[in-house]
Every structure is written in structure tokens, then in C-alpha cells.
Amino acid sequence: MAASGEPCRPGRGEAAAVVVVGSCMTDLVSLAHRLPKTGETIHGHKFFIGFGGKGANQCVQAARLGAKTSLVCKIPHDLLKCFLLLNIKKLTAQEGHVGVKGSDWSDPEALLSIQVEGMAQVGKDSFGNNYIENLKQNDISTEFAYQTKDAATGTASIIVNNEGQNIIVIVAGANLLLNTEDLRGAVSVISRARVMLCQLEISPATSLGALAMARSSGVKTLFNPAPAIADLDPQFYTLSDVFCCNESEAEILTGLTVGSPADAGKAALMLMGRGCQVVIVTLGAGGCVMLSQTEPTPKHIPTETVKAVDTTGAGDSFVGALAFYLAYYPHLSLEEMLKRSNFIAAVSVQAAGTQSSYPYRKDLPIHLF
């Protein structure tokens, strides 16, 4: 099936079509045969560190599909690396365990670019601003990736079992320092976007400000209320053109049990009653349920049946894909956008990791574009 109509392609020098105001996290991932019970210690069989955070994840997926993107975020300077480098001179004088190439001890800026041998493994495992390079490698504009020395990088501790299911604890860190002043600095890119996307791994007040700024400029808003807050400010509903949550978030927001597409439809109706234009409740392997002011009857959109390796970040893959389609294929029906977003998210769960599992446009079927 070919795409409906010609996509809205960016012109040379055009502003980012998809702007994400959100989080960057370092993922600390442990693979185990099963998830531990309360108070239990179990053996895992693999550990790795990756790039994550809902904001960055969604931005990366949109970019890999071909969107021109910009991420408005806050990350720390690599304080641990600075600390290590400032102590290298002392360490090398002791046992020679650390070798330094091209060092200029009188220049702090030069220290940050030194190649360090021996203890460099600690530097690589520190949670610093190598995230900037990751964003650049994904063709994401980092003009508004603000840096701070006042907090550590946000982290997500993730355990994944053999079925690909996970449990996650996040510590937001520097993400909570993104503020309205930062938004004002980024108004030029937010106001010219086709779609602005945000979540709740940053301060809710900042996300709300971003939605208001985008709405006042006529930019389509896509809000992912994750992690969910039971007493969410009512303005989040009225400022969201598309409100997209998963089943557990829908339960927190509505107080309803969501265990089936029918349950999701009831929750979506309640959420739409709070002022949303479009509500989408994702159901993992069950696909999603959609509802809108123009199509007020809940509709279930199933997804592909696949063997999941790791479901971490699948929801972000879905949301990032949806942002891409809203920006570049606005004439597609919402149902078709969701079918394609379902497909892309299903591809992502078949590989381990978060951003590392996200597919590129070149690796996807042509009918998606």
C-alpha cells in the first residue's frame, strides 16, 4: 500500500518539523531470566549501558524515519570525567596506571578533550555529555540541548526478562532543571515546528509551558503523559491536540482498570471528556485504541504478532513514529498513522536495548512511506 498523497518534505534550511521538549537518560540495563520478586536478589546474565529518556527516544525514532528534528533538553557537563582528569596528574606520579595523551594541565577546556588510557573505562561509564554526540549521530539538532553543572544525568535502571518484559525506575536528575527560561530561548524552533512533543520526565510546569507555547503558535501538540501523575493539571488535556498514553498511565489518570481494548475505550472516553481532541491508549502487544472528537466511538487498532526480545522503549518508538507521520503525512487518516506506528514499534521490540532497537527508514518496508 502506498502512502496517501505526497509527504510534506522539508525544504533546504527549513526549521525542524518535529520538536521534542523532553528528557535524556542513561539506561542501566540488566537482563535476567525473570523479574525479581519484592526483596529478592537474582542473577542476571548481561548488563549494558545505553542512551534513553523518553524525550530523546521519541526524537531519535522520528529522526530515523526521516524527520528533521530538534531536542530541547538539559544535560550535565561530565562532572565525573572532569574530576578524574583533574586528578590524573597525581595518579600518574604514583604508579603510572593512567596514561595521558596531549595534556595541557593549564587549560581546563583542553582537559575535557584528552584521550585517557587505563581509567578511561570509568570515564566512558560516567553519565556525562557524550549524549550530545549521540544526538548528533542521529541527525538531531542539539542547538537547544542546554548543559548544567547543577545536577547529574538522569538515569533509568531497567530489568528485562526472557519474554522481553521490563520494570523501570528513573531518577530524573538534570532533566528537572529544564525550565521556562530555557523554553523562551528555544521559542524560535518551537514556534516554527509542525509538531511539538513532550512528556513528564521533565518538570510538569515546563511541559505545560511548552504545550502552551506551541499552541499559541498554531503548532500541533502531541503529549505523552509519562510517567503519569494522578492529579494532572487540567490544562494538559485542553492543550493537547493528541493525547497518547499506555494502559497503566490510563489507569492512573482515570482510576479505571484497563486490561482490554474495551477498557481502554472507556478510559479514552473519560480522557476526551476532559478536553482532548484525540486520545490514543496503547496496549503493547494488543495494539492501541483511538478516539477523537470527530470519531467519538473507540476503535481498536491491532498490531503485528512478533516474538519480543525487549519491550523497553517500544512506547517511545510508537510515539516518535506518530510524530513523524503527523508532521510529514498530515493527510493520512489517524487510523492509518496508528497502523504504521504500531508496525514500527513492533519492529523495535525484536532487538535488545532502547534507542539501539529503533529501526531506520531504509530498513523498513516502502509501503510505510
CSV table of C-alpha atoms in Angstrom, one decimal:
chain,number,residue,atom,x,y,z
A,1,MET,CA,0.0,0.0,0.0
A,2,ALA,CA,1.5,3.3,-1.0
A,3,ALA,CA,1.3,6.4,1.2
A,4,SER,CA,-1.7,8.6,0.7
A,5,GLY,CA,-0.6,11.7,-1.2
A,6,GLU,CA,2.8,13.3,-1.3
A,7,PRO,CA,4.5,13.7,2.1
A,8,CYS,CA,5.3,17.2,3.3
A,9,ARG,CA,9.1,17.2,2.8
A,10,PRO,CA,11.4,19.8,4.4
A,11,GLY,CA,12.9,22.4,2.2
A,12,ARG,CA,16.6,23.5,2.4
A,13,GLY,CA,17.2,25.5,5.5
A,14,GLU,CA,13.7,24.8,6.9
A,15,ALA,CA,13.2,24.6,10.6
A,16,ALA,CA,12.8,21.3,12.5
A,17,ALA,CA,9.4,19.8,11.7
A,18,VAL,CA,9.4,17.7,14.9
A,19,VAL,CA,10.5,19.4,18.1
A,20,VAL,CA,10.7,17.4,21.3
A,21,VAL,CA,10.8,19.1,24.7
A,22,GLY,CA,11.9,16.3,27.0
A,23,SER,CA,14.4,14.1,28.7
A,24,CYS,CA,17.7,12.5,28.2
A,25,MET,CA,18.6,9.5,30.4
A,26,THR,CA,21.4,7.0,30.7
A,27,ASP,CA,19.9,3.5,30.6
A,28,LEU,CA,21.4,0.9,33.0
A,29,VAL,CA,20.0,-2.4,31.7
A,30,SER,CA,20.2,-5.8,33.3
A,31,LEU,CA,19.0,-8.9,31.5
A,32,ALA,CA,17.7,-11.7,33.6
A,33,HIS,CA,15.6,-14.9,33.1
A,34,ARG,CA,12.8,-13.4,35.1
A,35,LEU,CA,11.9,-10.3,37.1
A,36,PRO,CA,12.8,-10.4,40.8
A,37,LYS,CA,10.1,-10.6,43.5
A,38,THR,CA,9.9,-8.0,46.3
A,39,GLY,CA,13.0,-8.3,48.5
A,40,GLU,CA,14.6,-10.9,46.2
A,41,THR,CA,18.1,-10.9,44.7
A,42,ILE,CA,18.5,-12.9,41.5
A,43,HIS,CA,21.3,-13.5,39.0
A,44,GLY,CA,21.3,-11.7,35.7
A,45,HIS,CA,23.2,-12.8,32.6
A,46,LYS,CA,24.1,-9.5,30.9
A,47,PHE,CA,24.5,-5.8,31.7
A,48,PHE,CA,24.9,-2.8,29.4
A,49,ILE,CA,24.6,0.9,29.4
A,50,GLY,CA,22.7,2.7,26.6
A,51,PHE,CA,21.1,6.0,25.7
A,52,GLY,CA,17.5,6.6,26.8
A,53,GLY,CA,15.0,9.1,28.2
A,54,LYS,CA,11.5,9.4,26.7
A,55,GLY,CA,12.2,12.8,25.0
A,56,ALA,CA,15.4,11.6,23.4
A,57,ASN,CA,13.9,8.2,22.5
A,58,GLN,CA,10.9,9.7,20.7
A,59,CYS,CA,13.1,12.2,18.9
A,60,VAL,CA,15.6,9.5,17.8
A,61,GLN,CA,12.8,7.4,16.3
A,62,ALA,CA,11.3,10.3,14.4
A,63,ALA,CA,14.7,11.3,13.1
A,64,ARG,CA,15.5,7.7,12.0
A,65,LEU,CA,12.3,7.8,9.9
A,66,GLY,CA,13.5,10.9,8.2
A,67,ALA,CA,12.1,13.8,10.2
A,68,LYS,CA,14.1,16.9,10.7
A,69,THR,CA,14.2,17.1,14.4
A,70,SER,CA,15.3,19.3,17.3
A,71,LEU,CA,15.5,18.3,21.0
A,72,VAL,CA,15.1,20.8,23.8
A,73,CYS,CA,16.6,19.2,26.9
A,74,LYS,CA,19.0,19.7,29.7
A,75,ILE,CA,22.1,17.5,30.4
A,76,PRO,CA,25.0,17.9,32.7
A,77,HIS,CA,28.6,18.6,31.9
A,78,ASP,CA,30.6,15.4,32.6
A,79,LEU,CA,31.5,16.2,36.2
A,80,LEU,CA,32.9,12.8,36.9
A,81,LYS,CA,35.2,13.0,33.9
A,82,CYS,CA,36.4,16.4,35.0
A,83,PHE,CA,37.1,15.1,38.4
A,84,LEU,CA,39.1,12.2,37.1
A,85,LEU,CA,41.1,14.4,34.7
A,86,LEU,CA,41.9,16.9,37.4
A,87,ASN,CA,43.4,14.1,39.5
A,88,ILE,CA,45.3,12.3,36.7
A,89,LYS,CA,48.5,14.2,37.3
A,90,LYS,CA,48.6,13.0,40.9
A,91,LEU,CA,47.8,9.4,39.8
A,92,THR,CA,50.4,9.3,37.1
A,93,ALA,CA,53.0,10.4,39.6
A,94,GLN,CA,52.2,7.4,41.8
A,95,GLU,CA,52.1,4.2,39.8
A,96,GLY,CA,51.7,5.2,36.2
A,97,HIS,CA,48.4,3.4,35.9
A,98,VAL,CA,46.9,6.2,33.8
A,99,GLY,CA,48.4,7.4,30.6
A,100,VAL,CA,47.5,10.8,29.1
A,101,LYS,CA,48.0,12.0,25.5
A,102,GLY,CA,48.2,15.6,24.6
A,103,SER,CA,47.6,17.0,28.1
A,104,ASP,CA,47.8,20.7,28.9
A,105,TRP,CA,47.3,21.0,32.6
A,106,SER,CA,46.9,24.8,32.4
A,107,ASP,CA,43.9,24.6,30.2
A,108,PRO,CA,40.7,23.1,31.7
A,109,GLU,CA,38.9,23.1,28.4
A,110,ALA,CA,41.7,21.1,26.9
A,111,LEU,CA,41.4,18.6,29.7
A,112,LEU,CA,37.9,17.6,28.5
A,113,SER,CA,39.3,16.5,25.1
A,114,ILE,CA,42.2,14.5,26.5
A,115,GLN,CA,42.4,10.8,25.5
A,116,VAL,CA,42.8,8.9,28.7
A,117,GLU,CA,44.1,5.3,28.9
A,118,GLY,CA,43.7,2.9,31.8
A,119,MET,CA,41.0,4.7,33.7
A,120,ALA,CA,39.1,5.7,30.6
A,121,GLN,CA,36.7,2.9,31.1
A,122,VAL,CA,35.4,4.7,34.2
A,123,GLY,CA,35.0,7.9,32.1
A,124,LYS,CA,33.1,6.0,29.4
A,125,ASP,CA,30.8,4.6,32.1
A,126,SER,CA,30.2,8.0,33.6
A,127,PHE,CA,26.9,9.6,32.7
A,128,GLY,CA,28.1,12.7,31.0
A,129,ASN,CA,27.6,14.8,27.9
A,130,ASN,CA,28.6,12.1,25.4
A,131,TYR,CA,24.8,12.3,24.9
A,132,ILE,CA,25.4,15.3,22.7
A,133,GLU,CA,27.4,13.2,20.3
A,134,ASN,CA,24.7,10.5,20.3
A,135,LEU,CA,22.1,13.1,19.3
A,136,LYS,CA,24.3,14.4,16.5
A,137,GLN,CA,24.9,10.9,15.2
A,138,ASN,CA,21.1,10.6,14.9
A,139,ASP,CA,20.9,13.9,12.9
A,140,ILE,CA,19.1,15.7,15.7
A,141,SER,CA,19.7,19.4,16.2
A,142,THR,CA,21.5,20.0,19.6
A,143,GLU,CA,21.2,23.8,19.4
A,144,PHE,CA,18.9,23.7,22.4
A,145,ALA,CA,20.5,20.9,24.4
A,146,TYR,CA,21.3,23.0,27.4
A,147,GLN,CA,24.1,21.9,29.7
A,148,THR,CA,24.3,22.4,33.5
A,149,LYS,CA,26.7,21.7,36.3
A,150,ASP,CA,24.0,21.7,38.9
A,151,ALA,CA,22.8,18.1,38.6
A,152,ALA,CA,23.7,14.6,37.4
A,153,THR,CA,22.5,13.0,34.3
A,154,GLY,CA,19.1,11.3,34.6
A,155,THR,CA,19.3,7.5,34.8
A,156,ALA,CA,16.8,4.7,34.2
A,157,SER,CA,17.5,1.4,35.9
A,158,ILE,CA,15.9,-1.3,33.8
A,159,ILE,CA,15.5,-5.1,34.3
A,160,VAL,CA,14.4,-7.2,31.3
A,161,ASN,CA,13.2,-10.8,31.4
A,162,ASN,CA,13.4,-13.5,28.8
A,163,GLU,CA,9.9,-12.6,27.5
A,164,GLY,CA,11.1,-9.0,26.8
A,165,GLN,CA,9.0,-7.5,29.7
A,166,ASN,CA,10.6,-4.9,31.9
A,167,ILE,CA,10.4,-2.9,35.1
A,168,ILE,CA,12.0,0.6,35.2
A,169,VAL,CA,12.9,3.1,37.9
A,170,ILE,CA,14.0,6.5,36.7
A,171,VAL,CA,16.0,9.3,38.6
A,172,ALA,CA,15.3,12.4,36.5
A,173,GLY,CA,18.4,14.3,37.6
A,174,ALA,CA,19.3,17.3,35.3
A,175,ASN,CA,16.1,16.8,33.3
A,176,LEU,CA,14.1,18.5,36.1
A,177,LEU,CA,16.2,21.7,35.7
A,178,LEU,CA,14.8,22.3,32.2
A,179,ASN,CA,12.7,25.4,32.8
A,180,THR,CA,10.6,28.1,31.2
A,181,GLU,CA,13.6,30.3,30.6
A,182,ASP,CA,15.1,27.5,28.5
A,183,LEU,CA,11.8,27.4,26.6
A,184,ARG,CA,11.9,31.1,25.9
A,185,GLY,CA,15.4,30.5,24.5
A,186,ALA,CA,14.0,27.9,22.2
A,187,VAL,CA,10.9,29.7,21.1
A,188,SER,CA,12.3,30.2,17.5
A,189,VAL,CA,12.4,26.4,16.9
A,190,ILE,CA,9.2,25.5,18.9
A,191,SER,CA,7.1,28.2,17.1
A,192,ARG,CA,8.1,27.0,13.6
A,193,ALA,CA,7.6,23.3,14.1
A,194,ARG,CA,4.9,21.2,12.6
A,195,VAL,CA,4.6,19.0,15.7
A,196,MET,CA,5.8,19.7,19.2
A,197,LEU,CA,6.0,16.7,21.5
A,198,CYS,CA,6.6,16.5,25.3
A,199,GLN,CA,6.3,14.1,28.3
A,200,LEU,CA,6.6,14.1,32.1
A,201,GLU,CA,10.2,13.1,32.7
A,202,ILE,CA,10.9,16.8,32.9
A,203,SER,CA,9.1,19.3,35.2
A,204,PRO,CA,5.3,19.2,34.5
A,205,ALA,CA,5.3,23.1,34.6
A,206,THR,CA,7.9,23.0,31.8
A,207,SER,CA,5.9,20.6,29.7
A,208,LEU,CA,2.8,22.6,30.2
A,209,GLY,CA,4.7,25.8,29.1
A,210,ALA,CA,5.9,24.0,26.0
A,211,LEU,CA,2.4,22.9,25.1
A,212,ALA,CA,1.1,26.5,25.6
A,213,MET,CA,3.9,28.0,23.6
A,214,ALA,CA,3.3,25.6,20.7
A,215,ARG,CA,-0.5,26.0,20.8
A,216,SER,CA,-0.2,29.8,20.7
A,217,SER,CA,1.9,29.5,17.5
A,218,GLY,CA,-0.5,27.1,15.8
A,219,VAL,CA,1.8,24.1,16.2
A,220,LYS,CA,0.2,20.7,16.5
A,221,THR,CA,0.8,19.3,20.1
A,222,LEU,CA,1.4,15.7,21.0
A,223,PHE,CA,1.5,14.9,24.7
A,224,ASN,CA,2.7,11.6,26.2
A,225,PRO,CA,1.8,11.8,30.0
A,226,ALA,CA,4.6,9.5,31.2
A,227,PRO,CA,5.3,8.9,33.9
A,228,ALA,CA,1.7,9.5,34.7
A,229,ILE,CA,0.5,11.9,37.5
A,230,ALA,CA,-2.9,11.2,39.0
A,231,ASP,CA,-3.7,14.8,39.6
A,232,LEU,CA,-2.6,16.0,36.2
A,233,ASP,CA,-3.2,19.7,35.6
A,234,PRO,CA,-6.4,20.0,33.6
A,235,GLN,CA,-4.7,22.3,31.1
A,236,PHE,CA,-2.7,19.3,29.8
A,237,TYR,CA,-5.9,17.9,28.3
A,238,THR,CA,-7.1,21.1,26.7
A,239,LEU,CA,-3.6,22.0,25.2
A,240,SER,CA,-3.1,18.5,23.7
A,241,ASP,CA,-4.2,18.0,20.1
A,242,VAL,CA,-3.1,14.4,20.5
A,243,PHE,CA,-3.0,12.8,24.0
A,244,CYS,CA,-1.2,9.4,23.9
A,245,CYS,CA,-0.8,7.2,27.0
A,246,ASN,CA,-0.3,3.5,27.7
A,247,GLU,CA,-2.7,1.3,29.6
A,248,SER,CA,-1.0,1.7,33.0
A,249,GLU,CA,-0.9,5.5,32.6
A,250,ALA,CA,-4.6,5.5,31.6
A,251,GLU,CA,-5.4,3.6,34.8
A,252,ILE,CA,-3.5,6.2,36.9
A,253,LEU,CA,-5.2,9.1,35.1
A,254,THR,CA,-8.7,7.8,35.2
A,255,GLY,CA,-8.9,5.4,38.1
A,256,LEU,CA,-10.3,2.7,35.8
A,257,THR,CA,-8.9,-0.8,35.3
A,258,VAL,CA,-7.5,-1.1,31.7
A,259,GLY,CA,-7.0,-4.7,30.8
A,260,SER,CA,-8.6,-4.9,27.3
A,261,PRO,CA,-9.4,-2.8,24.3
A,262,ALA,CA,-12.9,-2.3,25.7
A,263,ASP,CA,-11.5,-1.0,28.9
A,264,ALA,CA,-9.1,1.3,27.0
A,265,GLY,CA,-12.0,2.7,25.1
A,266,LYS,CA,-13.8,3.6,28.4
A,267,ALA,CA,-10.7,5.3,29.7
A,268,ALA,CA,-10.2,7.2,26.4
A,269,LEU,CA,-13.8,8.5,26.6
A,270,MET,CA,-13.2,9.8,30.1
A,271,LEU,CA,-9.9,11.5,29.0
A,272,MET,CA,-11.6,13.0,25.9
A,273,GLY,CA,-14.2,14.4,28.2
A,274,ARG,CA,-11.5,16.5,29.9
A,275,GLY,CA,-10.9,18.4,26.7
A,276,CYS,CA,-8.6,16.3,24.5
A,277,GLN,CA,-9.1,16.4,20.7
A,278,VAL,CA,-7.6,13.0,20.1
A,279,VAL,CA,-6.9,10.2,22.7
A,280,ILE,CA,-4.8,7.2,22.0
A,281,VAL,CA,-4.3,4.4,24.6
A,282,THR,CA,-1.5,2.0,23.6
A,283,LEU,CA,-1.8,-1.7,24.7
A,284,GLY,CA,1.6,-3.1,23.9
A,285,ALA,CA,1.2,-6.3,22.0
A,286,GLY,CA,-2.5,-5.5,21.9
A,287,GLY,CA,-2.0,-2.5,19.6
A,288,CYS,CA,-3.9,0.6,20.6
A,289,VAL,CA,-7.3,2.2,20.9
A,290,MET,CA,-8.1,5.6,19.3
A,291,LEU,CA,-10.8,8.1,19.9
A,292,SER,CA,-11.4,11.7,18.7
A,293,GLN,CA,-13.9,14.5,18.8
A,294,THR,CA,-14.8,13.8,15.2
A,295,GLU,CA,-14.8,10.0,15.7
A,296,PRO,CA,-16.2,9.6,19.2
A,297,THR,CA,-16.6,5.8,19.1
A,298,PRO,CA,-13.5,4.0,20.4
A,299,LYS,CA,-11.7,1.9,17.7
A,300,HIS,CA,-9.2,-0.8,18.3
A,301,ILE,CA,-6.1,-0.9,16.0
A,302,PRO,CA,-4.4,-4.3,16.4
A,303,THR,CA,-0.7,-4.7,15.7
A,304,GLU,CA,1.7,-7.4,14.3
A,305,THR,CA,2.3,-10.5,16.4
A,306,VAL,CA,6.0,-10.8,16.9
A,307,LYS,CA,8.5,-12.5,19.2
A,308,ALA,CA,9.6,-9.8,21.7
A,309,VAL,CA,13.2,-9.6,22.8
A,310,ASP,CA,13.0,-6.4,24.7
A,311,THR,CA,9.9,-4.1,25.0
A,312,THR,CA,11.9,-1.3,26.6
A,313,GLY,CA,11.2,2.0,24.8
A,314,ALA,CA,8.6,0.4,22.5
A,315,GLY,CA,6.0,3.0,23.5
A,316,ASP,CA,8.5,5.8,22.7
A,317,SER,CA,9.1,4.2,19.3
A,318,PHE,CA,5.4,4.4,18.7
A,319,VAL,CA,5.1,8.0,19.8
A,320,GLY,CA,8.1,9.1,17.8
A,321,ALA,CA,6.7,7.4,14.7
A,322,LEU,CA,3.3,9.0,15.2
A,323,ALA,CA,5.0,12.4,15.5
A,324,PHE,CA,6.8,11.7,12.2
A,325,TYR,CA,3.5,10.9,10.4
A,326,LEU,CA,1.7,13.8,11.9
A,327,ALA,CA,4.4,16.1,10.6
A,328,TYR,CA,5.1,14.6,7.2
A,329,TYR,CA,1.9,12.8,6.2
A,330,PRO,CA,-0.9,15.0,7.7
A,331,HIS,CA,-3.4,13.9,5.0
A,332,LEU,CA,-3.2,10.2,6.2
A,333,SER,CA,-6.1,9.1,8.3
A,334,LEU,CA,-5.3,8.8,12.0
A,335,GLU,CA,-6.1,5.1,11.8
A,336,GLU,CA,-3.5,4.6,9.1
A,337,MET,CA,-0.9,6.6,11.1
A,338,LEU,CA,-1.5,4.4,14.0
A,339,LYS,CA,-1.3,1.2,12.0
A,340,ARG,CA,2.1,2.3,10.7
A,341,SER,CA,3.3,3.4,14.1
A,342,ASN,CA,2.2,0.0,15.6
A,343,PHE,CA,4.3,-1.7,12.9
A,344,ILE,CA,7.4,0.4,13.7
A,345,ALA,CA,7.1,-0.2,17.4
A,346,ALA,CA,6.7,-4.0,16.8
A,347,VAL,CA,10.0,-3.9,14.9
A,348,SER,CA,11.7,-2.2,17.8
A,349,VAL,CA,10.8,-5.0,20.3
A,350,GLN,CA,12.6,-7.6,18.3
A,351,ALA,CA,16.0,-6.2,19.3
A,352,ALA,CA,17.6,-5.5,22.6
A,353,GLY,CA,18.1,-2.0,24.0
A,354,THR,CA,16.1,1.2,23.7
A,355,GLN,CA,17.4,3.5,21.0
A,356,SER,CA,19.6,0.8,19.7
A,357,SER,CA,16.5,-1.2,18.8
A,358,TYR,CA,14.8,1.7,16.8
A,359,PRO,CA,14.6,1.0,13.1
A,360,TYR,CA,15.8,3.3,10.3
A,361,ARG,CA,13.7,4.2,7.4
A,362,LYS,CA,16.0,2.3,5.0
A,363,ASP,CA,15.3,-0.9,6.9
A,364,LEU,CA,11.5,-0.6,6.8
A,365,PRO,CA,9.0,-1.6,4.1
A,366,ILE,CA,8.5,1.0,1.4
A,367,HIS,CA,4.7,1.0,1.9
A,368,LEU,CA,5.2,2.8,5.2
A,369,PHE,CA,6.3,5.9,3.3
